[in-house]
mmCIF file of C-alpha atoms and ligand atoms in Angstrom:
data_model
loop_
_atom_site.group_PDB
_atom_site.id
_atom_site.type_symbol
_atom_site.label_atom_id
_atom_site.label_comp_id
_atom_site.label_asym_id
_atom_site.label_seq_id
_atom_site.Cartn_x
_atom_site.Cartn_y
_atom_site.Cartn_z
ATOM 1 C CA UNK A 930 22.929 -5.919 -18.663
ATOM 2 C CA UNK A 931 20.653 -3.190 -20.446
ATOM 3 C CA UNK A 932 18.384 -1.536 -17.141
ATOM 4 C CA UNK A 933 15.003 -0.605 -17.657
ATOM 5 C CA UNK A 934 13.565 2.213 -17.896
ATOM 6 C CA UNK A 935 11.551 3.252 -15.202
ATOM 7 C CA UNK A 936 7.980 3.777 -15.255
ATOM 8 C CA UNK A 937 5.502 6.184 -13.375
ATOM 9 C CA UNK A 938 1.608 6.491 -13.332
ATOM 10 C CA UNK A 939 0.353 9.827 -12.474
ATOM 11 C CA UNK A 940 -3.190 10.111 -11.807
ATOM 12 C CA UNK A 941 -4.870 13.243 -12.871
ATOM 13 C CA UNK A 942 -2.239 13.645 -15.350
ATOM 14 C CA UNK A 943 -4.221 15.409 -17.940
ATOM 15 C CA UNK A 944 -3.818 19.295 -16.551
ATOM 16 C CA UNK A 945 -2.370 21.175 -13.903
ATOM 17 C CA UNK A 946 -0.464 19.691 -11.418
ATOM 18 C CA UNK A 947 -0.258 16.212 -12.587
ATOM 19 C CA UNK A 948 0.815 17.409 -15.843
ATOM 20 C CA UNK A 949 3.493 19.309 -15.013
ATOM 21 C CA UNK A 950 5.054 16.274 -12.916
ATOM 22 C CA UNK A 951 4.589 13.704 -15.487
ATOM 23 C CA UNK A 952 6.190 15.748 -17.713
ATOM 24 C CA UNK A 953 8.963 16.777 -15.538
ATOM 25 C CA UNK A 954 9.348 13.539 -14.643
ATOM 26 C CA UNK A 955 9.600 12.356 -18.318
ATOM 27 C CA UNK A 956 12.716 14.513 -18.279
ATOM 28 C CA UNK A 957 13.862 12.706 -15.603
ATOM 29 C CA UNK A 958 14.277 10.075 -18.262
ATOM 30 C CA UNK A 959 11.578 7.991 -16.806
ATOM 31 C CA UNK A 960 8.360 6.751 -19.321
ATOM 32 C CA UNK A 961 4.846 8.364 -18.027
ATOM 33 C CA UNK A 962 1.465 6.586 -17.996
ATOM 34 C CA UNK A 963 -1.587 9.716 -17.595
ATOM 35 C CA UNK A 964 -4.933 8.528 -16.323
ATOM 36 C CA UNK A 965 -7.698 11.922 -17.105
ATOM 37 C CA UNK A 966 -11.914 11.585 -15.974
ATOM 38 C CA UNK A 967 -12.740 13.218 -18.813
ATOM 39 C CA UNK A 968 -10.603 15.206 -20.500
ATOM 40 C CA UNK A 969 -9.488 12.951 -23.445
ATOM 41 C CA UNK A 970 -8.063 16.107 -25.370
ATOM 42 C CA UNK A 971 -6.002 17.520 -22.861
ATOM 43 C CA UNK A 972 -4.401 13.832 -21.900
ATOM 44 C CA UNK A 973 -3.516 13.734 -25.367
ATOM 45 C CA UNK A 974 -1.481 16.562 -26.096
ATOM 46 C CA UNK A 975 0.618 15.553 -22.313
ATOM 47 C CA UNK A 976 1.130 12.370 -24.112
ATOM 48 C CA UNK A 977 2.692 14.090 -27.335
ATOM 49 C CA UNK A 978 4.933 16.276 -25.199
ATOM 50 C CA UNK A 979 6.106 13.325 -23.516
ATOM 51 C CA UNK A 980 6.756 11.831 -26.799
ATOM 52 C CA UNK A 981 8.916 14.584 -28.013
ATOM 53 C CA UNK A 982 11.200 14.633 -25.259
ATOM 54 C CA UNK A 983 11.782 10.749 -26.634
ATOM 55 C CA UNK A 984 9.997 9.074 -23.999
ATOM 56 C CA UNK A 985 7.148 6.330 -23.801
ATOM 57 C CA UNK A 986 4.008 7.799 -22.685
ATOM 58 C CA UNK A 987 0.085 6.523 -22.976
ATOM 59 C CA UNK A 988 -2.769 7.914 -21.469
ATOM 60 C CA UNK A 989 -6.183 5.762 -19.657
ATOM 61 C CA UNK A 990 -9.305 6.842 -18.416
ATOM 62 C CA UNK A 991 -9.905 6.327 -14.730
ATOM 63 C CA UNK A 992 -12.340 8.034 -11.914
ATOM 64 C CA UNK A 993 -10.029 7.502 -9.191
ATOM 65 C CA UNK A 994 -13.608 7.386 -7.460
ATOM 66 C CA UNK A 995 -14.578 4.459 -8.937
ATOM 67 C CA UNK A 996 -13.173 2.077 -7.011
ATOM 68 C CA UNK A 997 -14.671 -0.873 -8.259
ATOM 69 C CA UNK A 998 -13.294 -0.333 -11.841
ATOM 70 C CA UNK A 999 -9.101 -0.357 -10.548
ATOM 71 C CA UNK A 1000 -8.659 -3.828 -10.847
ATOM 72 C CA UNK A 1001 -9.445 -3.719 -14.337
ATOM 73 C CA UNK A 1002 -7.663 -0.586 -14.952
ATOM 74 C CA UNK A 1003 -4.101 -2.187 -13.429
ATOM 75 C CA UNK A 1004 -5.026 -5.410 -15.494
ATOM 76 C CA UNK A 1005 -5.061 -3.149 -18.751
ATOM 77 C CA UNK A 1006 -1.995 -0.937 -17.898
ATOM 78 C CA UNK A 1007 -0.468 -4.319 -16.390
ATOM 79 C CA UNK A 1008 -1.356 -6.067 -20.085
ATOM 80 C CA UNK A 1009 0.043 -3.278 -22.090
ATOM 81 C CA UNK A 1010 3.876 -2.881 -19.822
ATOM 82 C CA UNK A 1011 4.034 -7.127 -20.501
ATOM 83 C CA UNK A 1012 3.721 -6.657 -23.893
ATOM 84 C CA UNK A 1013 5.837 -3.544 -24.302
ATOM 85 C CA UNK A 1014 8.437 -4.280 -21.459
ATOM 86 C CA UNK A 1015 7.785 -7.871 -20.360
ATOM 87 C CA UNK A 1016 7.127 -6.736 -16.966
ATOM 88 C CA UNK A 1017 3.599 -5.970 -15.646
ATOM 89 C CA UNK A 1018 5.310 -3.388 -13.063
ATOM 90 C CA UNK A 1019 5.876 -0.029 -12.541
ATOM 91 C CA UNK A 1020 8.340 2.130 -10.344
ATOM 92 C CA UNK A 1021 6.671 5.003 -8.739
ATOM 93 C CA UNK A 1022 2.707 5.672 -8.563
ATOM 94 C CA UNK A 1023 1.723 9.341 -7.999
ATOM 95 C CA UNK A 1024 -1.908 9.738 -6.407
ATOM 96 C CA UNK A 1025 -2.093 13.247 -7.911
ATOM 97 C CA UNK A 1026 -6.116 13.244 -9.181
ATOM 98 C CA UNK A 1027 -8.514 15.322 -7.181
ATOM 99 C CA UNK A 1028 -11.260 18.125 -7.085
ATOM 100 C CA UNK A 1029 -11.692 21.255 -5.084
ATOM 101 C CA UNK A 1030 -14.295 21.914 -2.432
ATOM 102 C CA UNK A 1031 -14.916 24.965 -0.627
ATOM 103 C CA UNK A 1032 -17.707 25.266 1.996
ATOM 104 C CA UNK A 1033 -18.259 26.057 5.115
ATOM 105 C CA UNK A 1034 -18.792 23.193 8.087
ATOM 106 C CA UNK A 1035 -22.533 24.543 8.612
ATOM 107 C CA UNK A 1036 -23.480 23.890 4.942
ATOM 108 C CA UNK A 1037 -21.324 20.856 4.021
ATOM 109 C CA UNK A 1038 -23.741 18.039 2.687
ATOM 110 C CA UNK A 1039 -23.313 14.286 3.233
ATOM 111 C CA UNK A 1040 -23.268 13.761 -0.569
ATOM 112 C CA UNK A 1041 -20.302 16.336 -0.490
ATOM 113 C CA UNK A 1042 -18.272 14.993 1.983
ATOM 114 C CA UNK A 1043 -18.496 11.466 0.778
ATOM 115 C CA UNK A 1044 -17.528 12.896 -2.583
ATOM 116 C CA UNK A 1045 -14.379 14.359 -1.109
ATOM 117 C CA UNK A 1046 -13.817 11.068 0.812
ATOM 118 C CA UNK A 1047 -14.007 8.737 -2.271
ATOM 119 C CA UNK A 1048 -11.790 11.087 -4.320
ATOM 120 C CA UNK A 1049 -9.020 12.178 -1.932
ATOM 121 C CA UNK A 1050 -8.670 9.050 0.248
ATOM 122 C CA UNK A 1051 -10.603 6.192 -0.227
ATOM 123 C CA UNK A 1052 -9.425 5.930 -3.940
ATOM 124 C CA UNK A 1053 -5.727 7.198 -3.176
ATOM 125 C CA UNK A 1054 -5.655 4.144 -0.160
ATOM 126 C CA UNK A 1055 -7.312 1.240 -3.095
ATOM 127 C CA UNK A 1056 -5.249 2.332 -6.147
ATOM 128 C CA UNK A 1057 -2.164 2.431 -3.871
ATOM 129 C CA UNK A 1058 -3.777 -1.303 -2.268
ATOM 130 C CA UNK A 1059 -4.468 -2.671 -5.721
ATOM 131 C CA UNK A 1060 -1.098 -1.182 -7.347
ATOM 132 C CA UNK A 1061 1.387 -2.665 -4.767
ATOM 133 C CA UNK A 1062 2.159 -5.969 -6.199
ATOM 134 C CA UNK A 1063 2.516 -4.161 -9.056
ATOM 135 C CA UNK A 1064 5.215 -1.728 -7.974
ATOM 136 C CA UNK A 1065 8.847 -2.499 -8.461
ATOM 137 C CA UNK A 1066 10.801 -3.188 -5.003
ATOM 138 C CA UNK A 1067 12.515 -0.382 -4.552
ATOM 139 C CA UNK A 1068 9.943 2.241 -6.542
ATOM 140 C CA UNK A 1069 7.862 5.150 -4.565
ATOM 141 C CA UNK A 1070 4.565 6.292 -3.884
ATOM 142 C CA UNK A 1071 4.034 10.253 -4.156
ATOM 143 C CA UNK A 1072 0.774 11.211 -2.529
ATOM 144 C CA UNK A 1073 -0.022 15.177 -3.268
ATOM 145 C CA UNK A 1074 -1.588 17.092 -0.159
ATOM 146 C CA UNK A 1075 -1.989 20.297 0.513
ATOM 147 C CA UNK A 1076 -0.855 23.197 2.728
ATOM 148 C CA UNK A 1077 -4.613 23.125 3.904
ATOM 149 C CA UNK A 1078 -3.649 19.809 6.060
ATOM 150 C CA UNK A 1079 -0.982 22.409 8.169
ATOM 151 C CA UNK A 1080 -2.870 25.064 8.362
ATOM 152 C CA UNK A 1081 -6.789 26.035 8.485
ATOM 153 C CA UNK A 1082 -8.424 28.752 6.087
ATOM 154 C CA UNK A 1083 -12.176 28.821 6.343
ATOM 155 C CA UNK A 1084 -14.440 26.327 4.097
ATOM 156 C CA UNK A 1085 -11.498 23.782 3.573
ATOM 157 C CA UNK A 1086 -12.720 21.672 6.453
ATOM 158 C CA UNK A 1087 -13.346 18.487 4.682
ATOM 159 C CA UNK A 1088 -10.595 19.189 2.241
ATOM 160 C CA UNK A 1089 -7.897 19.671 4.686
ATOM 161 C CA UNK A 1090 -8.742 17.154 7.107
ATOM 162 C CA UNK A 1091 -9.351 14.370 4.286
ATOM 163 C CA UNK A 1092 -5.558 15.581 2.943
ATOM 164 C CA UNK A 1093 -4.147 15.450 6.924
ATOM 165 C CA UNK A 1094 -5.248 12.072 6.981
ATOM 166 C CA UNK A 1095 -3.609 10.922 3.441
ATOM 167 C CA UNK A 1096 -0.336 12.403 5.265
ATOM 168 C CA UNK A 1097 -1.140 9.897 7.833
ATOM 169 C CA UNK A 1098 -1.619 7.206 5.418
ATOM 170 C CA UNK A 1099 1.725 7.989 3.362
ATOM 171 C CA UNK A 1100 3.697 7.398 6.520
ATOM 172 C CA UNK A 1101 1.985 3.828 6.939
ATOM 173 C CA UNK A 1102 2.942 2.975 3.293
ATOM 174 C CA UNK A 1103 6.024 4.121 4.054
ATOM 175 C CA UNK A 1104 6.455 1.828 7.527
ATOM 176 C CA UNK A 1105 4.589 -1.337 5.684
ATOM 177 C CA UNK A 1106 6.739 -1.152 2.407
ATOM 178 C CA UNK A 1107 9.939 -0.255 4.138
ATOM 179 C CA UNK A 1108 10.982 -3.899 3.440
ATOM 180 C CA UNK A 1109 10.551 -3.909 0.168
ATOM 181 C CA UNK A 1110 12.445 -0.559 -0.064
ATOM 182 C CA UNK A 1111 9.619 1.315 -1.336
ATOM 183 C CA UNK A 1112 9.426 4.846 0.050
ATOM 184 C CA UNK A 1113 6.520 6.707 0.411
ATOM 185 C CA UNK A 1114 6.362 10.330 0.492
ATOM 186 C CA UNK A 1115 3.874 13.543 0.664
ATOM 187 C CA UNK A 1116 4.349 16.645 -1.686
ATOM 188 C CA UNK A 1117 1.702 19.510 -0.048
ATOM 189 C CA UNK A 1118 1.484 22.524 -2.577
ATOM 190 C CA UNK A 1119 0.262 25.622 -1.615
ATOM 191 C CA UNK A 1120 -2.491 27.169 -3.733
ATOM 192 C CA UNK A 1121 -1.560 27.187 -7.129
ATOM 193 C CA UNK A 1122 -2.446 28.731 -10.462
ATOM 194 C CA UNK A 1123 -4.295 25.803 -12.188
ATOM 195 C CA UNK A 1124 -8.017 25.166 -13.025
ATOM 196 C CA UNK A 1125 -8.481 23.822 -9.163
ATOM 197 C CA UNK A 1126 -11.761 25.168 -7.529
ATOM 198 C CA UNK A 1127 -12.761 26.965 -10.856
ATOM 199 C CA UNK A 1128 -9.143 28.437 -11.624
ATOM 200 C CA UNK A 1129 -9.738 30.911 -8.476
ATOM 201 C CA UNK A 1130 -5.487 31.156 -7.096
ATOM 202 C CA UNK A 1131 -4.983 32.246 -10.736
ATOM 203 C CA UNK A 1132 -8.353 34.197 -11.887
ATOM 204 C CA UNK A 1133 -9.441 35.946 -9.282
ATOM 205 C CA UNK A 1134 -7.398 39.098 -8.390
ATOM 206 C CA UNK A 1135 -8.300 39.297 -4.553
ATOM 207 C CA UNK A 1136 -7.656 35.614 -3.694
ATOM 208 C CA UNK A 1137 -4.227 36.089 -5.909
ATOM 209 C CA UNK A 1138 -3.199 39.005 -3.386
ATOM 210 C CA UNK A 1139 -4.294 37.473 -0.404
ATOM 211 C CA UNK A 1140 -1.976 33.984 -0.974
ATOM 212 C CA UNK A 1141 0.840 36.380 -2.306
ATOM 213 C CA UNK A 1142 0.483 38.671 0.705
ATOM 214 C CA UNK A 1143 0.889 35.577 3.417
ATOM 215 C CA UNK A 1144 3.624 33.452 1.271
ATOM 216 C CA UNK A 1145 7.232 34.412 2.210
ATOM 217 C CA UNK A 1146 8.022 34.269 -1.557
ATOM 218 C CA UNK A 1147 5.548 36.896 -2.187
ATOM 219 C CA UNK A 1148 3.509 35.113 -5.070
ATOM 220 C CA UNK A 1149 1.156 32.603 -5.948
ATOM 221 C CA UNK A 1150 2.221 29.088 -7.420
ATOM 222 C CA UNK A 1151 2.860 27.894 -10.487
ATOM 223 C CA UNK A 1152 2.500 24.033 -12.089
ATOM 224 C CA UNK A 1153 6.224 24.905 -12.659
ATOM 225 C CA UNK A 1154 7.133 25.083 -8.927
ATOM 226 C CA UNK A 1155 5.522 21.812 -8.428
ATOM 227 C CA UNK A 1156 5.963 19.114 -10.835
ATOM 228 C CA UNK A 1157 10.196 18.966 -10.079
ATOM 229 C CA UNK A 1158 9.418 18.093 -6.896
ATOM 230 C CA UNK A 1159 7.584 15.493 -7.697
ATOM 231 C CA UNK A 1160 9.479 14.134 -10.335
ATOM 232 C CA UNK A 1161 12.461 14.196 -7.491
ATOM 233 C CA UNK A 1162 11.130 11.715 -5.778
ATOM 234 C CA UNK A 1163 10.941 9.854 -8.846
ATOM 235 C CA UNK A 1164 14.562 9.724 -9.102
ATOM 236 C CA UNK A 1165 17.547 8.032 -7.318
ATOM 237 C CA UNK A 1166 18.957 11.092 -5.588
ATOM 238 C CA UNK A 1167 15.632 10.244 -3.199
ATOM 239 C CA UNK A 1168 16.244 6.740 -2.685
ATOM 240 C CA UNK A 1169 16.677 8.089 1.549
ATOM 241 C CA UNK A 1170 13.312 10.080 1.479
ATOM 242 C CA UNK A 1171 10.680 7.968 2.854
ATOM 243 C CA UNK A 1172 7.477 8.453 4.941
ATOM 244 C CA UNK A 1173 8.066 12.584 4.714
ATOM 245 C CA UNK A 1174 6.077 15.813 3.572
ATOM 246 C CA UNK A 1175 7.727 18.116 1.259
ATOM 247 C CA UNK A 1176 5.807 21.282 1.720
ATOM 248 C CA UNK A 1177 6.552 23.337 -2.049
ATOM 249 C CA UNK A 1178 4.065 26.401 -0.796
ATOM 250 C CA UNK A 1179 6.966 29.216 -1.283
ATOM 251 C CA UNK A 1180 6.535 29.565 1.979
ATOM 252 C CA UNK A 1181 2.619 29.947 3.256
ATOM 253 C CA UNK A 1182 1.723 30.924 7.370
ATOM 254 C CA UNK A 1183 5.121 30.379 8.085
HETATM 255 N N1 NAP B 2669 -3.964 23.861 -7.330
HETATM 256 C C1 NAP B 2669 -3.822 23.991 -6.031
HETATM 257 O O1 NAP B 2669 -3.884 25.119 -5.481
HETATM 258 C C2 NAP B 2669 -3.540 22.793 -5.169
HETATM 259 C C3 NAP B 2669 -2.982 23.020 -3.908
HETATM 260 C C4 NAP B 2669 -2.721 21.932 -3.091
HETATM 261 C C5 NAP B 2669 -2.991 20.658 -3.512
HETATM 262 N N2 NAP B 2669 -3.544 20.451 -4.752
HETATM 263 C C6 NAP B 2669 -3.821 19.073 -5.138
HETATM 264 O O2 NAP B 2669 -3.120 18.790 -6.333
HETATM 265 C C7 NAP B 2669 -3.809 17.793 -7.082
HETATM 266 C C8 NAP B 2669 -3.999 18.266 -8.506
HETATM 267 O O3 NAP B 2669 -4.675 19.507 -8.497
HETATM 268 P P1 NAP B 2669 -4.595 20.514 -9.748
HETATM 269 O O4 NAP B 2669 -4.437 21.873 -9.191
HETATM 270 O O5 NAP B 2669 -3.634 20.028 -10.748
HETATM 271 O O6 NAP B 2669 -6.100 20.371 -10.298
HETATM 272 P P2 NAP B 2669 -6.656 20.516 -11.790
HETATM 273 O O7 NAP B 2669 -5.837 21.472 -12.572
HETATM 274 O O8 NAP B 2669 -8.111 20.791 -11.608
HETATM 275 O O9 NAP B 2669 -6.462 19.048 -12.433
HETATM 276 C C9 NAP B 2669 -7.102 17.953 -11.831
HETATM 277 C C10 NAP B 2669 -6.690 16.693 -12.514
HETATM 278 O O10 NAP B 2669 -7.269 15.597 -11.804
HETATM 279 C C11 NAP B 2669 -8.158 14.878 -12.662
HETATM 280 N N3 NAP B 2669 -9.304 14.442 -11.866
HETATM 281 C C12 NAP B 2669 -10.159 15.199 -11.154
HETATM 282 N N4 NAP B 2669 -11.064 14.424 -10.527
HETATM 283 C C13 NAP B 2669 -10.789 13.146 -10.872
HETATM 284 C C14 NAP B 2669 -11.367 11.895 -10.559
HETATM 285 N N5 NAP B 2669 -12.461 11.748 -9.787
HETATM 286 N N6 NAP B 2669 -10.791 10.797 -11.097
HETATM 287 C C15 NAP B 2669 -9.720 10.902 -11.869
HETATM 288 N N7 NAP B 2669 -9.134 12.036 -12.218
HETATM 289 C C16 NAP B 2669 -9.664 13.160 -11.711
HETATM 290 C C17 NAP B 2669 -8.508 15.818 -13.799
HETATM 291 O O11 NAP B 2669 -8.864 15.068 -14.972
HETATM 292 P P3 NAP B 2669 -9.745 15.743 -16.169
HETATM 293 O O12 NAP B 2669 -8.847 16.760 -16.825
HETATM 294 O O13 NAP B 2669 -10.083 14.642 -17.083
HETATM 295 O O14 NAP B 2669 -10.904 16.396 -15.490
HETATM 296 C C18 NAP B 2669 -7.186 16.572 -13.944
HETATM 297 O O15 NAP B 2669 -6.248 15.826 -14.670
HETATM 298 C C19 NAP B 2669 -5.108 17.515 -6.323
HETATM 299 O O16 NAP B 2669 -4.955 16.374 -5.511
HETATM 300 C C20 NAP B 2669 -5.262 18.750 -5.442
HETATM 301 O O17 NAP B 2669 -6.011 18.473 -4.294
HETATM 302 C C21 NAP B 2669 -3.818 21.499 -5.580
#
């Protein structure tokens, strides 16, 4: 009997970090759906790459804030797998999206920190909530954290602690699911060259040396150190992984 192919959704897909996964994960041999906010353009050329490494990819909008619009977005990508793949499901859901904020407690607003909340939890816990009937017995959930939910650099109070508790909440999935065999796992990056928090690990020259001077590797990130990782955990070879943290920070306040 032919097997299927399996499927992953990586949120935030469009650049950076979620890019790099769903394509390393497309050379996994799995088929990628992207979800992007805004950033139509950049979604599209993922999708291409996927393409020419000869797998299935499509890309959706979503604001992984808006919670209210998720069960319509898993009824469209749920319509489109039925009539591609006759299944509504997919295998592994990565809860990759999110946006930087850096302030200190004594000027952190409400409207920020409910901003964080919505973003980094609220819609990671409801996509995973709304997804689950969707997900294959036997499939994962990646959620990416952070180094910052370890250890404490000043103005990443709400960011950190909102990450900590989505570490928390990965090794619930992972207890609740465990009977369905789905594992549930935590990749935490260190700071990384992308756009995050206005490109600043990769643009600016004094935040650069201070993250390469406290990482035992002696650098910075890259998208490349992360997305294999991730796309690990996609795989087979991590069928015994469940309700863990993979730290990939080359090595950060050791
Ligand atoms: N870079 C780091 O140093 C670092 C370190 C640790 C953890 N992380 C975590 O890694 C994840 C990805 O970060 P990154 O460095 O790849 O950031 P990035 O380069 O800024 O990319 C962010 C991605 O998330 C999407 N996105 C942002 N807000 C969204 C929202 N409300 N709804 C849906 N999609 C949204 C963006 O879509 P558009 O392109 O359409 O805007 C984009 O695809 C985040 O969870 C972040 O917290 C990053």
């Amino acid at each position: 009997m032919e097997t299927r192919t399996k499927i992953a959704l990586v949120t935030g897909g469009s650049r950076g970090l979620g890019r790099n996964s769903a394509i390393k994960i497309a050379q996994k041999g799995l088929d990628v759906i992207i979800t992007y906010r805004s950033n139509k353009e950049e979604a599209d050329r993922v999708i291409e790459e996927i393409q020419a490494l000869g797998r299935k990819a499509i890309a959706y909008q979503l604001d992984t804030k808006d919670i209210k619009s998720f069960d319509l977005f898993i009824k469209t990508v749920g319509d489109h797998l039925e009539e591609n793949t006759a299944s509504r499901n997919i295998d592994y859901l990565v809860n990759n999206a999110g946006t930087a904020l850096y302030s200190p407690i004594s000027e952190v607003t409400e409207e920020q920190l409910d901003d964080m909340v919505d973003i980094h939890f609220k819609g990671v816990f409801f996509l995973t909530q709304k997804f689950l009937p969707f997900v294959n017995d036997g499939g994962g959930i990646i959620n990416i954290s952070s180094g910052l939910a370890r250890f404490a650099l000043p103005g990443s109070s709400v960011y950190g602690s909102i990450k900590a508790g989505v570490e928390m909440l990965t090794k619930y999935i992972a207890k609740e699911l465990g009977s369905r065999k789905i594992k549930a796992n935590v990749v935490a990056p260190g700071a990384i060259e992308t756009d995050f928090g206005g490109g600043r690990t990769r643009d600016d020259k004094n935040i650069n040396d201070m993250v390469s001077s406290i990482t035992a590797l002696g650098r910075a990130g890259l998208p490349d150190d992360i997305g294999g990782v991730v796309a690990f955990l996609c795989t087979e070879d991590a069928r015994w992984i469940t309700g863990q943290r993979i730290e990939a920070s080359g090595g950060m306040f050791l």
